[in-house]
Each structure stands twice: as C-alpha cells, then as structure tokens.
XYZ file of C-alpha atoms in Angstrom:
682
model
C 119.040 102.310 105.093
C 117.688 105.518 106.632
C 114.968 105.856 104.005
C 113.658 102.342 104.585
C 113.780 102.779 108.362
C 111.455 105.773 108.000
C 109.276 104.065 105.427
C 108.652 100.774 107.251
C 106.296 102.117 109.989
C 104.200 103.870 107.337
C 103.520 100.800 105.191
C 100.631 99.533 107.317
C 98.692 102.748 106.701
C 99.083 102.751 102.918
C 96.180 101.498 100.781
C 96.761 98.147 99.074
C 96.631 99.720 95.620
C 99.373 102.162 96.617
C 101.606 99.345 97.837
C 101.019 97.429 94.616
C 101.967 100.463 92.549
C 104.977 101.242 94.704
C 106.399 97.703 94.674
C 105.458 95.978 91.383
C 105.508 92.225 90.756
C 108.890 92.547 89.053
C 110.378 94.111 92.203
C 108.450 92.863 95.263
C 108.432 94.461 98.683
C 110.594 91.581 99.965
C 113.567 92.706 97.842
C 113.252 96.266 99.136
C 113.104 94.960 102.720
C 115.952 92.448 102.728
C 118.359 94.498 100.588
C 117.419 97.937 101.974
C 120.939 98.968 102.982
C 122.592 97.878 99.756
C 119.879 99.436 97.584
C 120.245 102.837 99.234
C 124.060 102.751 98.891
C 123.931 102.537 95.087
C 123.939 105.650 92.892
C 120.771 105.053 90.900
C 120.320 108.741 90.095
C 123.665 108.823 88.246
C 122.232 106.669 85.479
C 120.878 108.061 82.250
C 118.333 105.363 81.482
C 118.415 106.207 77.792
C 122.210 105.816 77.587
C 122.871 102.260 76.470
C 126.575 102.637 77.231
C 125.696 102.280 80.925
C 124.040 98.883 80.411
C 127.111 96.888 81.608
C 127.097 98.842 84.868
C 123.359 98.214 85.289
C 123.858 94.494 84.591
C 126.551 94.320 87.293
C 124.103 95.810 89.789
C 121.506 93.243 88.758
C 123.989 90.380 89.270
C 124.958 91.730 92.684
C 121.287 92.032 93.664
C 120.526 88.430 92.682
C 123.621 87.178 94.513
C 122.807 89.085 97.706
C 119.188 87.921 97.657
C 120.295 84.302 97.270
C 122.616 84.743 100.255
C 119.784 86.157 102.346
C 117.581 83.222 101.325
C 120.296 80.696 102.186
C 120.684 82.033 105.730
C 116.980 82.513 106.427
C 115.842 79.970 109.075
C 112.219 80.197 107.926
C 111.669 77.583 105.215
C 108.706 79.411 103.697
C 110.641 82.677 103.467
C 113.699 80.892 102.096
C 111.774 79.301 99.245
C 109.970 82.561 98.548
C 113.220 84.555 98.311
C 114.824 81.960 96.042
C 111.810 82.182 93.759
C 112.046 86.007 93.710
C 115.781 85.914 92.914
C 115.076 83.696 89.900
C 112.308 86.051 88.735
C 114.728 88.993 88.716
C 116.167 87.435 85.569
C 113.423 89.280 83.649
C 115.756 92.288 83.809
C 118.651 90.458 82.092
C 117.588 91.613 78.628
C 116.889 95.162 79.809
C 119.037 95.911 82.889
C 118.320 99.626 82.516
C 114.695 98.815 83.301
C 115.860 97.600 86.735
C 117.596 100.938 87.272
C 114.448 102.815 86.261
C 112.290 100.630 88.564
C 114.485 101.025 91.660
C 115.033 104.721 91.042
C 111.279 105.327 90.740
C 110.614 103.367 93.954
C 113.137 105.432 95.903
C 111.715 108.658 94.492
C 108.170 107.679 95.419
C 109.231 106.663 98.921
C 110.963 110.004 99.434
C 107.870 111.837 98.200
C 105.619 109.835 100.515
C 107.819 110.621 103.484
C 107.698 114.288 102.538
C 103.936 113.910 102.772
C 104.207 112.013 106.071
C 101.364 114.043 107.490
C 99.090 112.213 105.035
C 100.072 108.740 106.200
C 100.039 109.130 109.964
C 97.756 106.762 111.926
C 94.164 107.886 111.899
C 94.101 108.133 115.684
C 96.645 108.383 118.439
C 97.079 105.610 120.976
C 94.396 107.067 123.245
C 91.786 107.087 120.488
C 91.702 110.840 119.928
C 91.968 112.326 116.448
C 95.377 113.426 115.253
C 95.816 117.100 114.320
C 94.188 118.040 111.027
C 96.112 116.795 108.006
C 97.093 118.867 104.985
C 94.361 119.154 102.378
C 96.680 118.342 99.491
C 96.380 121.818 97.976
C 100.158 122.272 97.771
C 100.609 118.964 95.953
C 97.808 119.736 93.521
C 99.239 123.188 92.842
C 102.605 121.597 92.036
C 100.877 119.135 89.710
C 99.071 121.948 87.888
C 102.374 123.785 87.465
C 103.929 120.575 86.131
C 101.132 120.267 83.550
C 101.659 123.904 82.525
C 105.354 123.182 82.123
C 104.536 120.197 79.881
C 102.198 122.350 77.798
C 104.870 125.039 77.516
C 107.352 122.403 76.424
C 104.911 121.212 73.747
C 104.461 124.758 72.472
C 108.241 125.215 72.347
C 108.541 121.991 70.356
C 105.904 123.230 67.955
C 107.793 126.483 67.459
C 111.088 124.621 67.001
C 109.476 122.345 64.425
C 108.150 125.330 62.474
C 111.563 127.017 62.563
C 113.173 123.784 61.454
C 110.742 123.369 58.560
C 111.442 126.923 57.437
C 115.212 126.541 57.601
C 115.109 123.255 55.679
C 112.938 124.820 53.016
C 115.378 127.724 52.675
C 118.281 125.303 52.641
C 116.816 123.406 49.714
C 116.650 126.611 47.672
C 120.390 127.326 47.985
C 121.797 123.821 47.867
C 124.290 122.941 45.102
C 126.323 126.131 45.402
C 130.097 125.709 45.053
C 132.502 126.863 47.711
C 133.497 130.014 45.765
C 129.918 131.173 45.506
C 129.193 134.052 47.928
C 126.008 132.229 49.064
C 128.035 129.239 50.196
C 128.717 130.781 53.591
C 124.964 131.324 53.988
C 124.448 127.650 53.257
C 126.936 126.646 55.972
C 125.276 129.008 58.423
C 121.872 127.540 57.698
C 123.230 124.018 58.013
C 124.632 124.866 61.433
C 121.352 126.459 62.395
C 119.427 123.340 61.321
C 121.731 121.156 63.375
C 121.253 123.392 66.402
C 117.467 123.384 65.965
C 117.449 119.600 65.634
C 119.543 119.317 68.795
C 117.264 121.723 70.674
C 114.239 119.806 69.451
C 115.715 116.513 70.647
C 116.525 117.956 74.086
C 113.053 119.489 74.417
C 111.315 116.276 73.300
C 113.303 114.309 75.866
C 112.447 116.860 78.550
C 108.778 116.618 77.570
C 108.723 112.866 78.173
C 110.640 113.248 81.413
C 108.147 115.843 82.657
C 105.256 113.552 81.720
C 106.814 110.676 83.650
C 107.424 112.911 86.662
C 103.875 114.259 86.500
C 102.320 110.778 86.377
C 104.495 109.684 89.303
C 103.507 112.786 91.306
C 99.841 112.207 90.432
C 100.070 108.644 91.746
C 101.455 109.830 95.070
C 99.040 112.736 95.412
C 96.079 110.483 94.604
C 97.304 107.912 97.130
C 97.207 110.615 99.798
C 93.718 111.624 98.664
C 92.388 108.059 98.855
C 93.982 107.673 102.267
C 92.213 110.862 103.361
C 88.882 109.507 102.100
C 89.471 106.291 104.031
C 90.445 108.350 107.053
C 87.200 110.318 106.725
C 85.239 107.051 106.648
C 87.163 105.772 109.665
C 86.503 108.938 111.663
C 82.847 108.719 110.645
C 82.705 105.240 112.154
C 84.581 106.213 115.317
C 81.963 108.890 115.906
C 79.745 105.955 116.944
C 81.563 105.939 120.278
C 81.634 109.722 120.505
C 84.994 110.643 118.965
C 85.356 113.876 117.022
C 84.230 113.813 113.402
C 84.248 116.620 110.852
C 81.692 115.530 108.254
C 82.596 118.271 105.748
C 83.365 116.578 102.425
C 83.883 119.843 100.545
C 87.727 119.840 100.597
C 87.852 116.194 99.529
C 85.426 116.862 96.672
C 87.607 119.762 95.462
C 90.675 117.541 95.675
C 88.974 114.781 93.649
C 87.885 117.231 90.963
C 91.349 118.752 90.697
C 93.041 115.378 90.299
C 90.498 114.377 87.667
C 91.387 117.553 85.781
C 95.116 116.839 86.038
C 94.563 113.270 84.830
C 92.536 114.521 81.871
C 95.221 117.049 80.913
C 97.988 114.456 81.167
C 96.048 111.990 79.012
C 95.572 114.727 76.436
C 99.266 115.619 76.502
C 100.175 111.955 76.147
C 97.993 111.625 73.053
C 99.712 114.667 71.559
C 103.082 113.005 72.205
C 101.859 109.992 70.254
C 100.757 112.283 67.444
C 104.103 114.072 67.345
C 106.500 111.199 67.946
C 104.566 107.978 67.451
C 104.430 105.188 70.037
C 107.530 106.016 72.088
C 108.807 103.398 74.527
C 107.172 104.834 77.653
C 103.869 105.732 75.981
C 101.923 102.551 76.786
C 103.236 102.416 80.354
C 102.139 105.986 81.050
C 98.826 105.446 79.277
C 98.073 102.382 81.408
C 99.111 104.212 84.596
C 96.776 107.129 83.862
C 93.904 104.795 82.969
C 94.385 102.881 86.213
C 94.585 106.091 88.254
C 91.401 107.350 86.619
C 89.492 104.166 87.401
C 90.752 104.155 91.005
C 89.739 107.782 91.485
C 86.261 107.208 90.053
C 85.763 104.119 92.247
C 86.874 105.806 95.474
C 84.870 109.001 94.999
C 81.585 107.358 96.018
C 81.101 107.673 99.793
C 78.268 107.029 102.231
C 77.648 110.557 103.488
C 74.870 109.721 105.947
C 75.142 106.180 107.248
C 72.078 103.993 107.825
C 71.269 103.179 111.466
C 73.727 100.588 112.682
C 70.960 98.662 114.353
C 68.084 98.121 111.931
C 64.776 96.513 112.826
C 63.063 94.595 110.045
C 59.837 96.089 108.696
C 60.875 99.582 109.884
C 61.848 102.546 107.706
C 65.316 104.033 107.655
C 67.306 106.377 105.417
C 70.832 106.768 104.108
C 72.593 109.160 101.724
C 75.374 108.365 99.270
C 77.430 111.201 97.786
C 79.533 111.208 94.642
C 82.532 113.525 94.917
C 82.928 113.760 91.131
C 79.247 114.508 90.574
C 79.899 117.787 88.753
C 82.059 115.884 86.255
C 79.426 113.276 85.336
C 78.355 113.275 81.709
C 74.900 114.853 81.274
C 72.019 112.888 79.857
C 70.795 109.600 81.271
C 70.040 109.698 85.046
C 72.477 107.710 87.179
C 70.683 105.104 89.269
C 72.214 103.874 92.510
C 71.225 100.432 93.810
C 71.520 99.112 97.351
C 71.516 95.556 98.603
C 72.231 93.995 101.956
C 75.253 91.706 102.215
C 76.774 89.460 104.872
C 80.157 89.895 106.483
C 81.549 87.093 104.305
C 80.219 88.754 101.138
C 81.680 92.115 102.200
C 85.123 90.514 102.283
C 84.834 89.403 98.659
C 84.715 92.990 97.377
C 82.380 92.181 94.475
C 78.637 92.152 93.936
C 77.477 88.800 95.350
C 75.284 86.439 93.388
C 73.296 85.322 96.426
C 70.711 87.700 97.868
C 70.597 87.429 101.681
C 67.890 89.974 102.315
C 64.968 91.726 100.700
C 65.218 95.513 100.637
C 62.281 97.778 99.877
C 62.890 101.125 98.134
C 66.458 100.109 97.373
C 67.143 102.445 94.414
C 67.753 106.175 94.223
C 68.923 108.633 91.566
C 72.130 110.629 91.922
C 70.863 114.219 91.873
C 73.027 117.317 91.624
C 72.294 120.336 93.803
C 73.649 123.408 91.998
C 73.517 125.555 95.140
C 75.538 123.244 97.380
C 77.421 121.613 94.458
C 76.693 118.232 96.038
C 75.663 115.174 94.048
C 73.766 112.738 96.269
C 71.407 109.785 96.159
C 69.103 109.706 99.186
C 67.278 106.496 100.097
C 64.481 107.984 102.205
C 62.168 105.076 102.976
C 64.314 101.988 102.790
C 63.245 98.931 104.749
C 64.432 95.357 105.268
C 61.458 93.096 104.648
C 63.264 89.885 105.521
C 66.783 88.663 106.197
C 68.526 85.339 105.667
C 70.923 84.556 108.484
C 74.076 82.476 108.338
C 74.541 79.317 110.373
C 75.599 80.334 113.869
C 78.517 78.826 115.724
C 78.193 77.680 119.322
C 76.571 80.296 121.538
C 76.624 83.002 118.857
C 73.515 85.187 118.937
C 71.660 86.801 116.044
C 72.653 90.172 117.535
C 76.331 89.322 116.904
C 75.849 88.850 113.152
C 77.069 91.821 111.098
C 75.740 92.893 107.707
C 76.329 95.921 105.486
C 74.648 97.777 102.652
C 76.414 97.541 99.293
C 75.894 100.406 96.822
C 76.494 99.932 93.087
C 76.070 102.115 90.031
C 77.332 102.732 86.531
C 78.235 106.221 85.385
C 80.113 108.101 82.691
C 82.565 110.911 83.351
C 82.764 113.813 80.907
C 85.703 113.271 78.585
C 85.723 109.494 79.071
C 84.437 107.216 76.364
C 83.207 104.225 78.398
C 81.022 104.077 81.515
C 82.540 102.955 84.817
C 80.991 100.416 87.175
C 81.294 101.139 90.907
C 80.675 98.021 92.961
C 82.759 98.240 96.114
C 81.165 100.980 98.243
C 79.766 99.516 101.441
C 78.243 101.056 104.542
C 79.478 100.663 108.085
C 78.521 97.320 109.649
C 74.902 96.993 110.726
C 73.072 94.489 112.907
C 69.595 93.438 111.844
C 67.042 92.698 114.575
C 63.412 91.637 114.509
C 62.353 92.862 117.957
C 63.069 95.968 120.013
C 64.271 93.854 122.942
C 67.330 92.894 120.872
C 68.485 96.478 120.374
C 70.784 96.807 123.407
C 72.655 93.578 122.607
C 72.896 94.555 118.945
C 74.353 97.917 119.931
C 76.949 96.112 122.033
C 78.144 94.351 118.870
C 78.469 97.703 117.094
C 80.235 99.406 120.003
C 82.798 96.592 120.313
C 83.364 96.570 116.555
C 83.742 100.340 116.354
C 85.971 100.740 119.407
C 88.427 97.944 118.720
C 88.614 97.382 114.953
C 91.668 98.535 113.001
C 91.813 100.896 109.995
C 91.947 99.110 106.625
C 90.815 95.848 108.187
C 89.233 92.959 106.326
C 85.456 93.379 106.892
C 84.515 93.084 109.739
C 87.329 91.477 111.692
C 87.710 92.664 115.284
C 89.796 91.299 118.203
C 88.155 88.910 120.644
C 90.118 90.473 123.522
C 91.529 93.961 124.155
C 93.507 95.571 127.018
C 91.299 97.055 129.711
C 92.779 100.539 129.113
C 91.302 100.480 125.596
C 87.946 99.537 127.052
C 88.183 102.508 129.436
C 88.760 104.925 126.559
C 85.776 103.528 124.665
C 83.438 103.554 127.684
C 84.301 107.121 128.670
C 83.978 108.406 125.106
C 80.641 106.658 124.597
C 79.344 107.833 127.975
C 80.184 111.475 127.213
C 78.670 111.251 123.741
C 75.476 109.517 124.849
C 74.875 111.741 127.875
C 75.984 114.888 125.972
C 78.423 116.009 128.657
C 82.050 117.097 128.823
C 82.516 115.218 132.082
C 84.027 111.782 131.435
C 84.773 108.852 133.717
C 87.700 109.108 136.156
C 90.233 106.568 137.411
C 88.065 105.625 140.388
C 85.172 104.880 138.045
C 87.422 102.805 135.791
C 88.794 100.830 138.728
C 85.334 99.908 139.965
C 84.211 98.979 136.448
C 87.255 96.707 136.154
C 86.512 95.079 139.510
C 82.967 94.475 138.344
C 83.958 93.161 134.906
C 86.660 90.794 136.178
C 84.768 89.864 139.371
C 87.708 90.925 141.547
C 86.227 93.350 144.100
C 89.133 92.900 146.517
C 91.895 93.704 144.009
C 93.398 97.191 144.225
C 96.075 96.714 141.540
C 96.152 98.369 138.126
C 93.919 96.597 135.590
C 95.168 98.617 132.566
C 96.814 95.777 130.672
C 94.476 92.991 131.744
C 92.677 91.601 128.677
C 88.906 91.914 128.601
C 86.943 89.700 126.208
C 83.833 90.188 124.132
C 82.200 87.496 126.271
C 82.872 89.508 129.444
C 81.521 92.603 127.726
C 78.161 91.273 126.590
C 77.794 87.477 126.542
C 78.353 86.317 130.105
C 76.129 87.701 132.859
C 77.816 89.453 135.765
C 78.357 87.305 138.871
C 75.195 87.126 140.934
C 73.203 89.092 138.343
C 70.973 88.270 135.410
C 72.409 90.900 133.074
C 75.687 91.517 131.232
C 78.189 94.307 131.822
C 77.072 96.223 128.744
C 73.365 95.894 129.586
C 74.082 97.347 133.026
C 76.380 100.118 131.738
C 73.930 101.072 128.977
C 71.196 101.347 131.619
C 73.335 103.798 133.591
C 73.978 105.883 130.460
C 70.275 105.963 129.616
C 69.298 107.051 133.155
C 72.000 109.754 133.244
C 71.044 111.066 129.806
C 67.359 111.319 130.616
C 67.364 112.319 134.296
C 70.811 113.150 135.659
C 72.855 114.993 133.003
C 73.232 118.261 134.920
C 74.045 116.495 138.198
C 76.752 114.464 136.465
C 78.168 117.420 134.523
C 78.550 119.415 137.753
C 80.348 116.470 139.409
C 77.615 115.961 141.981
C 77.404 112.240 141.198
C 80.320 110.079 142.275
C 78.962 107.435 139.915
C 80.754 104.132 139.679
C 82.162 103.186 143.077
C 82.501 99.850 144.859
C 81.505 99.035 148.425
C 85.123 98.866 149.622
C 86.041 102.263 148.221
C 82.796 103.629 149.612
C 83.774 102.493 153.126
C 87.256 103.998 152.784
C 86.092 107.500 151.877
C 83.059 107.643 154.211
C 84.295 105.817 157.324
C 85.654 108.947 159.022
C 82.903 111.298 157.909
C 80.209 112.600 160.282
C 76.620 111.386 160.251
C 74.592 112.829 157.381
C 77.482 112.770 154.860
C 76.342 111.180 151.605
C 77.252 110.614 147.990
C 75.409 109.559 144.850
C 76.405 106.302 143.201
C 75.003 104.165 140.414
C 73.406 100.971 141.591
C 75.449 97.880 140.789
C 72.569 95.522 141.499
C 69.881 97.080 139.312
C 69.896 98.248 135.692
C 69.365 102.005 135.410
C 69.324 102.946 139.087
C 71.024 105.549 141.278
C 71.289 105.282 145.029
C 72.295 107.454 147.959
C 74.981 106.074 150.257
C 75.238 107.959 153.534
C 76.678 107.771 157.050
C 74.039 107.191 159.716
C 73.838 106.079 163.348
C 74.039 102.386 164.163
C 71.968 100.573 166.814
C 74.914 100.442 169.237
C 75.558 104.167 169.116
C 78.239 104.006 166.442
C 78.025 104.835 162.755
C 77.274 102.779 159.658
C 76.953 103.283 155.937
C 73.424 102.965 154.621
C 72.265 102.779 151.015
C 68.839 103.989 150.028
C 66.986 101.759 147.604
C 67.921 102.804 144.034
C 65.837 105.366 142.184
C 64.957 104.430 138.612
C 63.839 106.618 135.730
C 60.243 105.970 136.722
C 60.948 107.221 140.250
C 62.784 110.316 139.053
C 60.066 111.157 136.534
C 57.596 111.464 139.423
C 59.976 113.466 141.634
C 63.385 114.741 140.636
C 66.597 113.769 142.386
C 67.052 117.277 143.801
C 63.647 117.227 145.518
C 64.274 113.748 146.887
C 67.634 114.803 148.347
C 66.017 117.918 149.868
C 63.326 115.902 151.625
C 65.547 113.200 153.127
C 66.326 114.664 156.540
C 69.058 112.224 157.546
C 71.428 113.404 154.787
C 72.905 116.880 155.225
C 76.281 117.195 153.459
C 77.335 115.816 150.125
C 80.814 114.295 150.100
C 83.277 115.585 151.066
C 81.529 118.231 153.269
C 79.287 120.504 151.182
C 75.845 121.496 152.569
C 73.217 119.850 150.403
C 70.839 122.805 150.450
C 73.520 125.006 148.876
C 74.789 122.497 146.356
C 71.437 121.141 145.166
C 69.327 124.293 145.627
C 69.162 124.963 141.888
C 67.533 121.532 141.412
C 64.728 122.065 143.972
C 61.381 122.525 142.242
C 58.913 122.919 145.111
C 56.723 120.771 147.317
C 56.858 117.022 146.750
C 53.661 115.803 145.031
C 51.197 114.101 147.362
C 50.909 111.140 144.995
C 54.632 110.344 145.319
C 55.201 107.095 147.243
C 57.165 107.527 150.465
C 60.874 107.091 149.925
C 62.379 109.072 152.823
C 64.262 106.906 155.318
C 62.038 107.511 158.315
C 61.771 103.735 158.412
C 64.301 101.710 160.348
C 67.110 100.071 158.362
C 65.976 96.934 156.642
C 62.342 98.001 156.403
C 61.801 99.089 152.832
C 63.995 101.486 150.970
C 67.159 101.122 153.099
C 69.881 98.509 153.110
C 72.831 98.962 155.377
C 76.412 97.916 155.963
C 78.272 98.392 159.258
C 81.347 100.604 159.461
C-alpha cells in the first residue's frame, strides 16, 4: 500500500484530464482506493498479456477483486458509497470475457503512478503554506530526452524489421529454387540449413515486431505522463501569474514551456507516424486503435492548453475606457502557413466561465475584440495583442442580498480555430479565459472592486471551479496577503511585523483589549470590505488601501528604513512610551482617518507629569506641501524617535530646507486640544 500512500496526497494537484486517463471508467479511482493494499500485493508484472495460458490466473484475480469490493461495500456505513461500490463491482464484469485486459489496465495504472511519483517535483503544491513559491521545478528536459530516445529506439526497431523482412524474402526465394531435392542429393543439407535459417529469421522477426509494439505502448504511456507534467506546469505558471496580484514572485518567462510544448508535439507526430507504419506492416493489430485514440487525444489536449494569456487585462476595468491584453500561442511556430489565425475575445460571467464552453448569451459589448496571431521571427513568439479593447456596456446578473456590483466577477474568453502542420483538420480552442475581472462604471468604485480581486487572489485554490473562493479564512492567511500586497504596492522589502498584525487584528475584530494570538481566528469577506469599522464610515480594506497609497507616494523611504512604527494601537502605544522621557516620539498610521500618518509623542501634562499626545494626522495633501522630514525637524517638542535616537541625526537626510511660508501652521505651539493636537494621559 506504500505506492498508494504516496500517491494520495498528490491527486488533488493533478489535472482532471490526467486523473481520467490514469483511472478509466472501467477501473475507477474508488477501486484503487479501497483495494490499494491487495492490488499492490499482486504480481501484475509477472503476466505476459499476450499469453492466453495465463487467462485462468487473471480470471481468479478478477473474481477476488469483485469479491473484496463487495465486502467493502457491505461494511461501508455510508449508504451512497455502499450503492456506488456495489454498482462498480457489477461493472467489473466487463473484464470477464477478457481478464487479461484487467491485468493490462492495473499494470499500466501502477506504472503510471510510479512514474508520476518519480516526477514528484512536477506535482508539488504551487505554493507552500506561507504563500511563497516553491523552489523551481524541473523543466521536463530529462523526460523529453528519454521520449526522444524511445522514439529513436522504435525507429531502429522498424529498420531492423525491414532488414529482417528483406533477408527472409531472399532466403525464401532461394529456398524455392532448391526445393524437391531428395535426401541423397548433396544440396539437401543446404536446403535444411536454409530452412533453419528461415525459421530463425521468422522467430527474430516475431520477437522484434512484438518489441516494436511494446516500445510504442511504453512511449505513448511516457508521453501521457510527460504531457501531464507540462500541463500542470502551464497551470502553475497561470497560478503564479495570478498570485503576483498580491505581490508574490512570478517569473513570466514562457520560453521553456514553449520549447517543451514544441518537443512534445514533435514526439506525438513521430509516434503517430510510427503507428501508421505498424498498420502498413502488420495491419490493424489489437492495440492499434487504442494507441491511435490516445495519441489523438493527447494532441488535442496539447493544442488546447498551449494558448495562454501572456499579459492579463486590468483586473478592474472601467467601462468606456481602453485597455490591452496579449494572448500567446506556445505552438505558434508549428501552425500551418496560409490563412491568418484570428483570435476573438468576449466577456463572460462567473457562471458562464464554469461551463467551459462558448456561451450563447452575450453579457457585454466589447469594442476591438479581435486580433491576429502574429509570429515574431526574432523572439520566436506568436502573439495576438488586443491594444485598444473597451467594454461599451455590461449586463449584470441579479444580485443577492447586500451584494454590490463591485463583487461581481467576469472574465475574458478567447477563442480561435487553427491548423497545426502535419494535422489534417483544424482545431477549435474555446476554453482559454483570463483572470477574473471586475467591471466598474465610475472611478469611485475602484477601491472596492480591487478588494474583490485581492480576496479572490489571496484565498482561492489552484484548479478551482471559476471563481469560487472561501467566505472566511484564518487570520494568519490574511496577514500573509496583507504584508505581501503592502510590500508589492509600496515597492519595499520591509513587510509588516507581528506588532502590526496584532493591531490590524484588534481593529478588524473590534477587540482592542485582547492580547491573545489571533492567528487561527476566522476573518470574513464582510469584515474585510463590506462592514464598516466600528465608529468609522469606511471598511478595513478602504482604510488599509489608504495607508498603502500614502506610504507609496510619500513615505516609502521612511518605511523602508524602519522609521515608521506604522500600525499600532493606543494600548501598545502607552506600554512602549510610558517610561520614556519627554520629547520621545514615534510615527504611526492614523486609525481614524483614511491615508493619514500621525506623530505620537511624550509631553508634559498640566499637573507636571507626562502624557502621550498625538498630532493631527498628515495626509498626502499635507505632505505634498511640506515633507515629513521637514515637519519633524520643525516641531520643537519632539527630540528623539523611539526608542532613543536623536531626530536630527536620523531624519537629517530627509530635511530639504526652510519650511515654505505658505505652509499652514502645524507645529504644536498650541495648547493640547486647540487644533492639531489630541492627547491621552499617561
């Protein structure tokens, strides 16, 4: 059962088409699961599937399998599973007439599983648990090289057969010329020798022909597995492209994948050619149609999956505004010359995206929605670029409850029809869709629309049904997404720390007095961007996005050099400043105003003690008129940035000169409560 134990965790990352090929209808995944131990104990490799004398042994295995499956069904407490297993056990009767076919099926499944596990690097999760990319995966070159060698071996086998056939024809012709000699004739011994030679040639021919078919079967099986890894890599590339939305690493180089696609197309073409030569030499052998269908299916799958959206459209699109997107075909160099290949785009709803086919209903009107696939000989790329696309109008679905238009997800669907060199019929590609987009009609909707995209990108699963995403996620996942997005948006290597995360959790869950770990507490989409924060008129995301925008435009260097404490609550503020001398200050983002930063500092109280005071937040408008460094320089009551660094040393590089006369007064010469100060006693 060791093989199945290793295989089980990998199943969720395999494409559906791979699973369907691995576990056919005649031998469903359920049988492999429930009878895993027994299956792996049997000696399937000891069978010669062409030896009919082993049929009784194969039939006994079939009977045992049916019996065991019926026992499993009988003891299964789940009624649905029980009925399903009983139905499967009855369907296994299809092997009664050809029990050796069962042996071949199970043996092939075990071989494919072993090969997949050998390629385990190809089927690891796209990202680790903390959302960072896994180490780079193999590019498949080794597998392709092995496939090419296998094809060369098949071709060599064919040439050997041809030579054997010629030798056999010659010997038979010579044999005919000396037949009829009696035993006393001196040429009789020559006749016997030739007869023995003919028998040996016929035997060698038979062995070589059998080896040829075996090599073809092995090559097709290896091609299936190699192509499955390729398609998984393409899906992984798309997934990493999407995760770049929240700032995760993404290598957009499609060159290795294009080479891989082209190589597998070449292998498929060579195998189809070799298979046709087998038919010419030996007629329609038993496995011919099965291998022919497998290669045809692999070819269609490869052609379908080689169309990728290289440059995604904006994920928030305003109607009546121009945008662009680029679609690349990885088999572009293999397209048949002649008629230009036209790519069409249309906008589809989330429900239509789930159907996987071109919808009949048009939900939006796209302008400039066609482009020609053009090949660039210098870069060897074949792309269709939609340069001036625009959504003229959009038809929205009926909304449920409090659902907003900025929560509705669409996508662009790209379709085309093309012919590959060496293939007789054109292929229709109808399943390539873009990442989810939100369509807005006014700029004021952009921040809420982006919240929908961020939530979808951060918390969706690979290979999901479009565009399903959890309604709630653990807070620790939210922390990873917020820090990654913050670093990406601000263009800094300095992320959020545990103190920042704790304050953000207190703010999100409205629990300012809680000091416990929030890591596993579930946070909902509603808390993220539907419900306003307590005592405020804005949502968490609207506030957080305002902080990112301010930091990106005015405070990047301060943040990158760790001069801004950032997200900190009043309680934590009191703890770290309560024993500090007057004039100690720190920079924190305002939690009462969108896009503001304030200075919290220790100052004298009216009774001779000390108190923490907070200067009225500075917004982008304020900092555009006078930078934060100049403002800190000119506030005399703050002298040392927390913990105890002289401000004139730390912020000197940010001083630009004399404060402009037109700048409104902001220095705290005024008494607390009169203007820009608000205080809290220590």
